[in-house]
Amino acid sequence: MLFNSLEFAVFFPIVTAAFFLLPQRWRVHWLLFASCIFYMAFIPAYILILFVTILIDYVAGIYLERVEVRYKKPLLWMSIVSTCTVLFIFKYFGFFTGSFIGAAGMFGWQLPTPAVSIILPIGLSFHTFQSLSYVIEVYHGRQRAERNFIVYATYVMFFPQLVAGPIERPQNLLHQFREWHDFNYENVTEGLKRMAWGFFKKLVVADRLALYVNDVYASPKSCNGLQLTTATVFFAYQIYCDFSGYSDIAIGAAQVLGFRLMENFKTPYYALSISEFWRRWHISLSTWFKDYLYVPLGGNRVGKARHIVNLLITFGVSGLWHGANWTFVIWGVLNGVYLITGFLTKGLRDRIFNAVGLREDTLPRKVIMLASTFTLTCVAWIVFRARNVNDAAYVFSHLASNWNFQKLATEQFHMRQFPVAVGSIIVLELAQWVSRSVSIPSVIGRMPMTARWAVYASFVMFVLMLGVYKQTQFIYFQF
Amino acid sequence: MGATTRQIEVLSNVSPEVLLERVEEPRRQEERELECRESIAELPARSSVSPRKGVQRLVSFCFLIALLAFAVNALVSVGIRHIKTSSFGAWNQMMQGRVNADVIISGSSRATYHYDPRVIESATGRTAFNIGRVGSQTDVQVAVLKAYLEHNRKPALVVHNLDAFTFVTTREIFEPAQYVPYLDDQTLYESLRPFDPNLAKSRYLPLYGYIVEDMNFAWFTGVRALLGRSPKEDYFRGFCPREKEWTDEFERFKRGNPHGVSFAIEPKGVEALEQLIRLCQQNGIQLVLVYSPEYSEMQSLTNNRSAIFSTFKELADRNHVQLWDFSDWTHDDDRDYFYNSQHLNAKGAEAFSDDLAARLKDYLAKGSKGQPGGFQVSISQLSTAGHN
């Protein structure tokens, strides 16, 4: 079920009302049932795959606590391999066999292509990682194994964050299913406001920009440099608003029910360096990779060469997590290269800035750093968005050529759409800028009730009237 | 005491490896916990509003939003119905029974962009109006013609434009917002509903038709109209001249379809055209089926063109209907007259309308002389059917 669907508009109030009306002992069962309905709205049979993943890690968690020390590690690996096998079969089988057959072809071995076409279960990478984080935490003794299957299944399947995160840690979420959640008016309204902001990002900004981006990236060779550049900048905002909008709706929906989810984005385009960008972008995934891959590899507490290799591995795997395509791998590695170049050249850059009189914390220096970080990010997004490596190379090489201001619109995206698209980005940036120093909800909250309701109602109508509602699945669902 | 016992129990279950790790990485753990605490949204501890009052407020707010949605929907519909210009103006004229023309042109965008009723009027001395709908298939065109007949005096003649995709049925109604202000019209609604189940939502859910089903801000046009700002006039008695030069659309189409394309001949599509023929015959309206000019190169790229035209001819013969084929029109290979393979530009439309009007004039004159009060002329006299 999509958050931006009529079905969810009916589903969510019913689930919420019933949740608060039910006695405590039935609430988790109700949440699990609701989550099953939510998930089964996509492809019902795929719930069995989810069930398999849940069962593997539920059993593994219990046995990780019970077995002798020497069996813990093999058991952990068994659990990880089994869970990842499900992910591999559904997400990477086609990619790896295709790549293998392609590579074999280069050596003159013509292998038959397997006639298997598998539809990726929605959000598989998200709940797989959430499940893995549980067994790893249990293995390390930082989390007690959950004995109640219903509670554990709800932890993996909790519908607000089931298909696109945030990827939660058991320490944060699991215990909340055992707690009593009062109907708290402030909680509910704060959650609803957060959801409304998420809907603005998704429906008004991301989905409007998607119309343009999809047109251009579907056929980049028929576009001029201006269209390619505009589409790339639009995509930077589209993917941010699409994914952070989803996270806002997820966090808000959970908050309405009285649950706390972790923050996933912190205005990433305000980052002054690529490393800062990654501390602000998809935080739940970045910290997952940091804790469960980068640090176990040795992190930065190793020699320089090994540190570089660790970074490249972490970002390469992160790229592959995003999709079974070489474009995603290149995107991940490119970000790793950015980071490595960043820390290798930090001293040099500091000296250059100081030499031209731009000391740390001066506005011009910050502007230059912000602009260069945003530009580098946009360059990486080109590889991420392009259908294949050839398209990405074409976009790169034609960004600066043939800027035809007479031909900015595309077939689906007429000139009349530009004011709304650009205006919505400005509203977003203004709100984010103001939020750095003032809490907008608090300011509105201090208004008299009539004025407050007028503001809320206007915002809801604004989102309703300017949103795009067709063909709008969340980008991150595919991961 | 109990807590201490539990701690000892937990520690005794923890492996030495884990304990070692804990000793080695206390800072990392602390950092992680701090990060976790910082990253989790804080929730208000206690509410100052009772649950009962809270629910009342939430329900009231939802009610306010619903009320606003109904009000805005009504205002937008009223605004759109008041428009006198553009395609909305042409549609309003028709739905409000202010057309009542002798000659009606129906069809898709090729009808809207190709047939100038003003040229037909001056050549034939009969009033004419174009009710072509952009992006429509024959089944929707039947619905539009039914709505026209419901609200206007029956015309003497309907000129129906044919396309290569005439027998393809509607999967989804194109730009449904144009129909939304008139979905309370039972004839129109009942005729259109089979093609789009979402039409019921557009009719009964406020704003659904304007915001979910529309990407062109029709609601904004309606609001502007309420404030007295009409859209630019680009429709003349339902005809919309396209002041465009040849675009690269056809070249892109050729690149994408190097081996040409085939358009389905769906039984339901054939039935839709027969329904249109029957509708005219039942109402005593003369019908001329016209295949208006198509860029010559595109004709050879339509792989099943002869099958499509055989079906046109078979239908026309069986129902004794005129079929005029302009496939071999004088300028069919001249890009000055088209802006893509399917559509004439303003210059092309003017030239074609002249040719068609001259032919209609002859047709009407012969019909009048031969059969009083009618336009009956044998197919062999005027039809150029049987192309390819």
CSV table of N, CA, C and O in Angstrom, one decimal, chain A residues 6 69 73 139-142 144 169 172 183-189 192 208 211 222 255 258-263 287 290-291 295 301 407 411 414 416-417 420 449 452-453 456-457 460-461 464-470, chain B residues 10 13 15-18 21-22 25 27-29 32 35-36 38-49 51 54-55 57-58 60-61 64-65 68-69 72 172 201 205 207-208 211-213 215-217 219 248 252 255:
chain,number,residue,atom,x,y,z
A,6,LEU,N,-5.4,6.5,-1.9
A,6,LEU,CA,-6.7,6.6,-1.2
A,6,LEU,C,-6.9,5.5,-0.2
A,6,LEU,O,-7.5,5.7,0.9
A,69,VAL,N,29.5,-20.8,23.5
A,69,VAL,CA,30.2,-19.7,22.8
A,69,VAL,C,30.8,-20.1,21.5
A,69,VAL,O,30.6,-19.4,20.5
A,73,LYS,N,29.3,-18.0,16.7
A,73,LYS,CA,29.7,-17.4,15.4
A,73,LYS,C,29.2,-18.2,14.2
A,73,LYS,O,28.6,-17.6,13.3
A,139,TYR,N,23.9,-11.4,18.9
A,139,TYR,CA,25.2,-12.0,19.0
A,139,TYR,C,26.2,-11.3,19.8
A,139,TYR,O,26.9,-11.9,20.7
A,140,HIS,N,26.2,-10.0,19.7
A,140,HIS,CA,27.1,-9.2,20.5
A,140,HIS,C,26.6,-9.0,21.9
A,140,HIS,O,27.3,-8.4,22.7
A,141,GLY,N,25.5,-9.5,22.3
A,141,GLY,CA,25.0,-9.4,23.6
A,141,GLY,C,24.4,-8.0,23.9
A,141,GLY,O,24.2,-7.7,25.1
A,142,ARG,N,24.2,-7.2,22.9
A,142,ARG,CA,23.7,-5.8,23.2
A,142,ARG,C,22.2,-5.8,23.2
A,142,ARG,O,21.6,-4.8,23.4
A,144,ARG,N,18.7,-8.5,24.1
A,144,ARG,CA,18.2,-9.8,24.5
A,144,ARG,C,17.4,-10.4,23.3
A,144,ARG,O,16.7,-9.6,22.7
A,169,ARG,N,17.1,-0.1,14.7
A,169,ARG,CA,17.8,-1.1,15.6
A,169,ARG,C,16.9,-1.6,16.6
A,169,ARG,O,16.0,-0.9,17.1
A,172,ASN,N,16.1,0.3,19.8
A,172,ASN,CA,15.3,1.5,19.8
A,172,ASN,C,13.8,1.1,19.7
A,172,ASN,O,12.9,1.6,20.3
A,183,PHE,N,-3.3,7.5,24.2
A,183,PHE,CA,-3.7,8.4,23.1
A,183,PHE,C,-3.3,9.8,23.6
A,183,PHE,O,-3.8,10.3,24.7
A,184,ASN,N,-2.3,10.4,23.0
A,184,ASN,CA,-1.7,11.7,23.4
A,184,ASN,C,-2.0,12.7,22.3
A,184,ASN,O,-1.4,12.5,21.2
A,185,TYR,N,-2.8,13.7,22.5
A,185,TYR,CA,-3.2,14.6,21.5
A,185,TYR,C,-2.0,15.3,20.8
A,185,TYR,O,-2.0,15.4,19.6
A,186,GLU,N,-1.1,15.7,21.7
A,186,GLU,CA,0.1,16.4,21.1
A,186,GLU,C,0.9,15.5,20.2
A,186,GLU,O,1.3,15.9,19.2
A,187,ASN,N,1.0,14.3,20.7
A,187,ASN,CA,1.7,13.3,20.0
A,187,ASN,C,1.1,13.1,18.6
A,187,ASN,O,1.8,13.0,17.6
A,188,VAL,N,-0.2,12.9,18.6
A,188,VAL,CA,-1.0,12.6,17.4
A,188,VAL,C,-0.8,13.8,16.4
A,188,VAL,O,-0.5,13.6,15.2
A,189,THR,N,-1.0,15.0,16.9
A,189,THR,CA,-1.0,16.2,16.0
A,189,THR,C,0.4,16.4,15.5
A,189,THR,O,0.6,16.8,14.4
A,192,LEU,N,0.9,14.0,12.8
A,192,LEU,CA,0.1,14.3,11.6
A,192,LEU,C,0.8,15.5,10.9
A,192,LEU,O,0.8,15.5,9.6
A,208,ARG,N,6.3,16.0,-8.8
A,208,ARG,CA,6.3,17.0,-9.9
A,208,ARG,C,7.6,17.0,-10.7
A,208,ARG,O,7.6,16.9,-11.9
A,211,LEU,N,8.3,14.1,-13.2
A,211,LEU,CA,7.7,14.2,-14.5
A,211,LEU,C,8.8,14.6,-15.5
A,211,LEU,O,8.9,14.1,-16.6
A,222,SER,N,17.9,12.8,-26.9
A,222,SER,CA,17.0,13.8,-27.6
A,222,SER,C,16.9,15.1,-26.8
A,222,SER,O,16.1,15.9,-27.1
A,255,GLN,N,4.6,8.1,15.1
A,255,GLN,CA,4.4,9.0,16.2
A,255,GLN,C,2.9,9.1,16.6
A,255,GLN,O,2.6,9.2,17.8
A,258,GLY,N,2.2,6.5,18.7
A,258,GLY,CA,3.0,6.6,20.0
A,258,GLY,C,4.4,6.0,19.9
A,258,GLY,O,5.0,5.8,20.9
A,259,PHE,N,4.8,5.7,18.7
A,259,PHE,CA,6.1,5.0,18.6
A,259,PHE,C,7.2,6.0,18.1
A,259,PHE,O,6.8,7.0,17.4
A,260,ARG,N,8.4,5.8,18.5
A,260,ARG,CA,9.5,6.7,18.1
A,260,ARG,C,10.4,6.0,17.1
A,260,ARG,O,10.9,4.9,17.4
A,261,LEU,N,10.6,6.6,15.9
A,261,LEU,CA,11.5,6.0,15.0
A,261,LEU,C,12.7,7.0,14.8
A,261,LEU,O,12.6,8.2,15.1
A,262,MET,N,13.8,6.5,14.3
A,262,MET,CA,15.0,7.3,14.3
A,262,MET,C,14.9,8.3,13.1
A,262,MET,O,14.2,8.0,12.1
A,263,GLU,N,15.5,9.4,13.2
A,263,GLU,CA,15.6,10.4,12.1
A,263,GLU,C,16.5,9.8,11.0
A,263,GLU,O,17.5,9.1,11.2
A,287,THR,N,24.6,4.4,9.1
A,287,THR,CA,25.1,3.9,10.4
A,287,THR,C,25.1,2.4,10.4
A,287,THR,O,25.9,1.8,11.0
A,290,LYS,N,28.1,1.5,8.7
A,290,LYS,CA,29.3,1.9,9.5
A,290,LYS,C,29.5,0.8,10.6
A,290,LYS,O,30.6,0.3,10.8
A,291,ASP,N,28.4,0.5,11.3
A,291,ASP,CA,28.5,-0.4,12.4
A,291,ASP,C,28.7,-1.9,12.1
A,291,ASP,O,29.4,-2.6,12.8
A,295,VAL,N,33.2,-0.7,10.4
A,295,VAL,CA,33.9,-0.9,11.6
A,295,VAL,C,34.5,-2.3,11.8
A,295,VAL,O,35.7,-2.5,12.0
A,301,ARG,N,40.9,2.7,12.0
A,301,ARG,CA,41.9,2.3,12.9
A,301,ARG,C,42.9,1.3,12.3
A,301,ARG,O,43.3,0.4,13.0
A,407,LYS,N,14.1,25.5,-25.6
A,407,LYS,CA,13.6,24.2,-25.5
A,407,LYS,C,14.0,23.6,-24.1
A,407,LYS,O,14.9,22.8,-23.9
A,411,GLU,N,8.0,16.7,-23.3
A,411,GLU,CA,6.7,16.3,-23.8
A,411,GLU,C,5.7,16.3,-22.7
A,411,GLU,O,4.5,16.7,-22.8
A,414,HIS,N,5.3,20.6,-19.4
A,414,HIS,CA,5.1,21.9,-20.1
A,414,HIS,C,5.7,23.0,-19.3
A,414,HIS,O,5.8,22.9,-18.1
A,416,ARG,N,4.2,25.5,-18.1
A,416,ARG,CA,3.4,25.9,-17.0
A,416,ARG,C,3.7,25.2,-15.7
A,416,ARG,O,3.2,25.6,-14.7
A,417,GLN,N,4.4,24.0,-15.9
A,417,GLN,CA,4.7,23.3,-14.7
A,417,GLN,C,5.9,23.8,-13.9
A,417,GLN,O,6.1,23.5,-12.8
A,420,VAL,N,5.5,25.9,-10.6
A,420,VAL,CA,5.1,25.1,-9.5
A,420,VAL,C,6.3,24.3,-9.0
A,420,VAL,O,6.6,24.2,-7.8
A,449,MET,N,-6.2,29.7,18.2
A,449,MET,CA,-6.6,28.5,17.5
A,449,MET,C,-7.2,28.7,16.1
A,449,MET,O,-6.9,28.0,15.1
A,452,ARG,N,-4.3,29.3,13.8
A,452,ARG,CA,-3.5,28.0,13.7
A,452,ARG,C,-4.2,27.1,12.7
A,452,ARG,O,-3.6,26.5,11.8
A,453,TRP,N,-5.5,26.9,12.9
A,453,TRP,CA,-6.3,26.0,12.0
A,453,TRP,C,-6.3,26.5,10.6
A,453,TRP,O,-6.3,25.8,9.6
A,456,TYR,N,-3.0,25.5,9.1
A,456,TYR,CA,-3.0,24.0,8.8
A,456,TYR,C,-3.9,23.7,7.6
A,456,TYR,O,-3.5,22.9,6.8
A,457,ALA,N,-5.1,24.2,7.7
A,457,ALA,CA,-6.0,23.9,6.6
A,457,ALA,C,-5.5,24.4,5.2
A,457,ALA,O,-5.6,23.7,4.2
A,460,VAL,N,-2.8,22.0,4.1
A,460,VAL,CA,-3.4,20.7,3.6
A,460,VAL,C,-3.9,21.0,2.2
A,460,VAL,O,-3.7,20.2,1.3
A,461,MET,N,-4.7,22.1,2.0
A,461,MET,CA,-5.2,22.4,0.7
A,461,MET,C,-4.1,22.6,-0.3
A,461,MET,O,-4.2,22.2,-1.5
A,464,LEU,N,-2.8,19.3,-1.3
A,464,LEU,CA,-3.8,18.6,-2.1
A,464,LEU,C,-3.9,19.1,-3.5
A,464,LEU,O,-3.9,18.4,-4.5
A,465,MET,N,-3.9,20.5,-3.6
A,465,MET,CA,-4.1,21.1,-4.9
A,465,MET,C,-2.9,21.0,-5.8
A,465,MET,O,-3.0,21.0,-7.1
A,466,LEU,N,-1.7,21.1,-5.2
A,466,LEU,CA,-0.5,21.1,-6.1
A,466,LEU,C,0.2,19.8,-6.2
A,466,LEU,O,1.3,19.7,-6.8
A,467,GLY,N,-0.3,18.8,-5.5
A,467,GLY,CA,0.4,17.5,-5.6
A,467,GLY,C,0.1,16.7,-6.9
A,467,GLY,O,-0.7,17.1,-7.7
A,468,VAL,N,1.0,15.8,-7.1
A,468,VAL,CA,0.9,14.9,-8.3
A,468,VAL,C,0.5,13.5,-7.8
A,468,VAL,O,1.2,13.1,-6.9
A,469,TYR,N,-0.5,12.9,-8.4
A,469,TYR,CA,-0.9,11.7,-7.7
A,469,TYR,C,-0.8,10.5,-8.7
A,469,TYR,O,-1.2,9.4,-8.3
A,470,LYS,N,-0.3,10.7,-9.9
A,470,LYS,CA,-0.3,9.5,-10.8
A,470,LYS,C,1.1,8.9,-10.9
A,470,LYS,O,2.0,9.7,-10.9
B,10,VAL,N,22.8,-12.2,33.2
B,10,VAL,CA,23.0,-11.7,31.8
B,10,VAL,C,24.5,-11.8,31.5
B,10,VAL,O,25.0,-12.4,30.5
B,13,ASN,N,25.8,-15.2,30.8
B,13,ASN,CA,25.5,-15.7,29.5
B,13,ASN,C,26.3,-15.1,28.4
B,13,ASN,O,26.3,-15.6,27.3
B,15,SER,N,29.5,-14.1,26.2
B,15,SER,CA,30.8,-14.8,25.9
B,15,SER,C,32.0,-13.9,26.3
B,15,SER,O,31.9,-12.7,26.3
B,16,PRO,N,33.1,-14.5,26.6
B,16,PRO,CA,34.3,-13.7,26.9
B,16,PRO,C,34.7,-12.8,25.7
B,16,PRO,O,35.2,-11.7,25.9
B,17,GLU,N,34.4,-13.3,24.5
B,17,GLU,CA,34.7,-12.5,23.3
B,17,GLU,C,33.9,-11.2,23.3
B,17,GLU,O,34.5,-10.2,23.0
B,18,VAL,N,32.7,-11.3,23.8
B,18,VAL,CA,31.8,-10.2,23.8
B,18,VAL,C,32.3,-9.2,24.9
B,18,VAL,O,32.4,-8.0,24.7
B,21,GLU,N,35.3,-7.4,23.7
B,21,GLU,CA,34.9,-6.4,22.8
B,21,GLU,C,34.3,-5.1,23.5
B,21,GLU,O,34.6,-4.0,23.1
B,22,ARG,N,33.6,-5.4,24.6
B,22,ARG,CA,33.0,-4.3,25.3
B,22,ARG,C,34.1,-3.5,26.0
B,22,ARG,O,34.0,-2.2,26.1
B,25,GLU,N,35.8,-1.4,23.1
B,25,GLU,CA,35.1,-0.4,22.4
B,25,GLU,C,34.1,0.4,23.2
B,25,GLU,O,32.9,0.6,22.8
B,27,ARG,N,34.1,3.5,23.9
B,27,ARG,CA,33.8,4.8,23.3
B,27,ARG,C,32.9,4.7,22.1
B,27,ARG,O,31.9,5.4,22.0
B,28,ARG,N,33.1,3.6,21.3
B,28,ARG,CA,32.3,3.5,20.2
B,28,ARG,C,30.8,3.2,20.6
B,28,ARG,O,29.9,3.8,20.0
B,29,GLN,N,30.7,2.4,21.6
B,29,GLN,CA,29.3,2.1,22.1
B,29,GLN,C,28.6,3.4,22.6
B,29,GLN,O,27.5,3.7,22.3
B,32,ARG,N,27.6,5.5,19.8
B,32,ARG,CA,26.5,5.0,19.1
B,32,ARG,C,25.2,5.3,19.9
B,32,ARG,O,24.2,5.7,19.3
B,35,GLU,N,24.4,8.9,19.5
B,35,GLU,CA,23.9,9.1,18.2
B,35,GLU,C,22.4,8.7,18.1
B,35,GLU,O,21.6,9.4,17.5
B,36,CYS,N,22.2,7.5,18.7
B,36,CYS,CA,20.8,6.9,18.7
B,36,CYS,C,19.9,7.9,19.4
B,36,CYS,O,18.8,8.1,18.9
B,38,GLU,N,20.2,11.0,20.0
B,38,GLU,CA,20.0,12.3,19.2
B,38,GLU,C,19.1,12.1,18.1
B,38,GLU,O,18.3,13.0,17.7
B,39,SER,N,19.2,10.9,17.5
B,39,SER,CA,18.5,10.7,16.2
B,39,SER,C,17.0,10.3,16.4
B,39,SER,O,16.3,10.3,15.4
B,40,ILE,N,16.6,10.0,17.6
B,40,ILE,CA,15.2,9.5,17.8
B,40,ILE,C,14.4,10.7,18.1
B,40,ILE,O,14.7,11.5,19.0
B,41,ALA,N,13.3,10.8,17.4
B,41,ALA,CA,12.4,11.9,17.6
B,41,ALA,C,11.8,11.9,19.0
B,41,ALA,O,11.4,10.8,19.5
B,42,GLU,N,11.9,13.0,19.7
B,42,GLU,CA,11.3,13.0,21.1
B,42,GLU,C,9.8,13.2,21.0
B,42,GLU,O,9.3,13.9,20.2
B,43,LEU,N,9.1,12.5,21.9
B,43,LEU,CA,7.7,12.6,22.0
B,43,LEU,C,7.3,13.4,23.2
B,43,LEU,O,7.9,13.2,24.3
B,44,PRO,N,6.2,14.2,23.1
B,44,PRO,CA,5.7,14.9,24.3
B,44,PRO,C,5.3,13.8,25.4
B,44,PRO,O,4.7,12.8,25.0
B,45,ALA,N,5.7,14.1,26.6
B,45,ALA,CA,5.4,13.2,27.7
B,45,ALA,C,3.9,13.1,28.1
B,45,ALA,O,3.4,12.1,28.2
B,46,ARG,N,3.3,14.3,28.3
B,46,ARG,CA,2.0,14.3,28.8
B,46,ARG,C,1.1,15.3,28.0
B,46,ARG,O,1.6,16.3,27.6
B,47,SER,N,-0.1,14.9,27.7
B,47,SER,CA,-1.0,15.7,26.9
B,47,SER,C,-1.8,16.7,27.8
B,47,SER,O,-2.2,16.3,28.9
B,48,SER,N,-2.0,17.9,27.3
B,48,SER,CA,-2.8,18.9,28.1
B,48,SER,C,-4.2,18.8,27.6
B,48,SER,O,-5.1,19.4,28.1
B,49,VAL,N,-4.5,18.0,26.6
B,49,VAL,CA,-5.8,17.9,26.0
B,49,VAL,C,-6.3,16.5,26.3
B,49,VAL,O,-5.6,15.5,26.0
B,51,PRO,N,-8.3,12.9,25.8
B,51,PRO,CA,-8.5,12.1,24.6
B,51,PRO,C,-9.8,12.5,23.9
B,51,PRO,O,-9.9,12.6,22.7
B,54,GLY,N,-9.5,15.7,22.3
B,54,GLY,CA,-8.5,15.6,21.2
B,54,GLY,C,-9.2,15.0,19.9
B,54,GLY,O,-9.0,15.5,18.8
B,55,VAL,N,-10.0,13.9,20.2
B,55,VAL,CA,-10.7,13.2,19.1
B,55,VAL,C,-11.7,14.2,18.4
B,55,VAL,O,-11.8,14.3,17.2
B,57,ARG,N,-11.5,17.4,18.3
B,57,ARG,CA,-10.7,18.4,17.5
B,57,ARG,C,-10.3,17.8,16.2
B,57,ARG,O,-10.4,18.5,15.1
B,58,LEU,N,-9.8,16.6,16.2
B,58,LEU,CA,-9.3,15.9,15.0
B,58,LEU,C,-10.5,15.7,14.0
B,58,LEU,O,-10.3,16.0,12.8
B,60,SER,N,-13.2,17.4,13.9
B,60,SER,CA,-13.6,18.8,13.4
B,60,SER,C,-12.7,19.3,12.3
B,60,SER,O,-13.2,19.8,11.3
B,61,PHE,N,-11.4,19.0,12.5
B,61,PHE,CA,-10.5,19.5,11.5
B,61,PHE,C,-10.7,18.7,10.2
B,61,PHE,O,-10.7,19.3,9.1
B,64,LEU,N,-13.6,20.1,8.5
B,64,LEU,CA,-13.3,21.4,7.9
B,64,LEU,C,-12.6,21.2,6.5
B,64,LEU,O,-12.9,21.9,5.5
B,65,ILE,N,-11.7,20.3,6.5
B,65,ILE,CA,-11.0,20.0,5.2
B,65,ILE,C,-12.0,19.5,4.2
B,65,ILE,O,-11.9,19.9,3.0
B,68,LEU,N,-14.0,22.3,2.9
B,68,LEU,CA,-13.2,23.1,2.0
B,68,LEU,C,-13.1,22.5,0.7
B,68,LEU,O,-13.2,23.1,-0.4
B,69,ALA,N,-12.9,21.1,0.7
B,69,ALA,CA,-12.7,20.4,-0.6
B,69,ALA,C,-14.0,20.5,-1.4
B,69,ALA,O,-13.9,20.8,-2.6
B,72,VAL,N,-14.3,24.2,-2.7
B,72,VAL,CA,-13.3,24.5,-3.8
B,72,VAL,C,-13.7,23.7,-5.1
B,72,VAL,O,-13.7,24.3,-6.2
B,172,GLU,N,-7.8,4.5,-20.8
B,172,GLU,CA,-7.9,5.6,-19.8
B,172,GLU,C,-8.3,6.9,-20.5
B,172,GLU,O,-7.8,7.2,-21.5
B,201,LYS,N,-15.1,8.1,-8.9
B,201,LYS,CA,-14.4,8.9,-7.9
B,201,LYS,C,-14.4,10.4,-8.2
B,201,LYS,O,-14.6,11.2,-7.4
B,205,LEU,N,-16.1,12.1,-5.3
B,205,LEU,CA,-15.1,12.6,-4.3
B,205,LEU,C,-14.7,14.0,-4.7
B,205,LEU,O,-14.2,14.3,-5.8
B,207,LEU,N,-12.8,17.2,-5.5
B,207,LEU,CA,-11.5,17.6,-6.1
B,207,LEU,C,-10.7,16.4,-6.7
B,207,LEU,O,-9.7,16.6,-7.4
B,208,TYR,N,-11.2,15.2,-6.6
B,208,TYR,CA,-10.5,14.0,-7.1
B,208,TYR,C,-10.3,14.2,-8.6
B,208,TYR,O,-9.1,14.0,-9.1
B,211,ILE,N,-7.6,17.1,-9.1
B,211,ILE,CA,-6.2,17.0,-8.7
B,211,ILE,C,-5.5,15.7,-8.9
B,211,ILE,O,-4.3,15.6,-9.1
B,212,VAL,N,-6.3,14.6,-8.8
B,212,VAL,CA,-5.7,13.3,-9.0
B,212,VAL,C,-5.6,12.9,-10.5
B,212,VAL,O,-4.6,12.5,-10.9
B,213,GLU,N,-6.7,13.2,-11.2
B,213,GLU,CA,-6.8,12.8,-12.5
B,213,GLU,C,-6.3,13.8,-13.5
B,213,GLU,O,-6.3,13.6,-14.7
B,215,MET,N,-3.3,16.7,-14.7
B,215,MET,CA,-1.9,17.2,-14.5
B,215,MET,C,-1.7,18.6,-15.0
B,215,MET,O,-0.6,19.1,-15.0
B,216,ASN,N,-2.8,19.2,-15.5
B,216,ASN,CA,-2.7,20.5,-16.2
B,216,ASN,C,-3.3,21.6,-15.4
B,216,ASN,O,-3.6,22.7,-16.0
B,217,PHE,N,-3.5,21.5,-14.1
B,217,PHE,CA,-4.0,22.6,-13.3
B,217,PHE,C,-5.4,23.1,-13.8
B,217,PHE,O,-5.5,24.3,-13.9
B,219,TRP,N,-8.0,23.1,-12.3
B,219,TRP,CA,-8.6,23.7,-11.2
B,219,TRP,C,-8.2,25.2,-11.1
B,219,TRP,O,-9.0,26.1,-10.8
B,248,ASP,N,10.4,17.4,-34.3
B,248,ASP,CA,11.3,16.2,-34.5
B,248,ASP,C,10.5,15.0,-34.0
B,248,ASP,O,11.1,13.9,-33.9
B,252,ARG,N,11.9,11.0,-34.1
B,252,ARG,CA,12.0,10.2,-32.9
B,252,ARG,C,11.2,8.9,-32.9
B,252,ARG,O,11.6,7.8,-32.5
B,255,ARG,N,12.9,6.4,-35.1
B,255,ARG,CA,14.0,5.8,-34.5
B,255,ARG,C,13.5,4.7,-33.5
B,255,ARG,O,14.1,3.6,-33.4
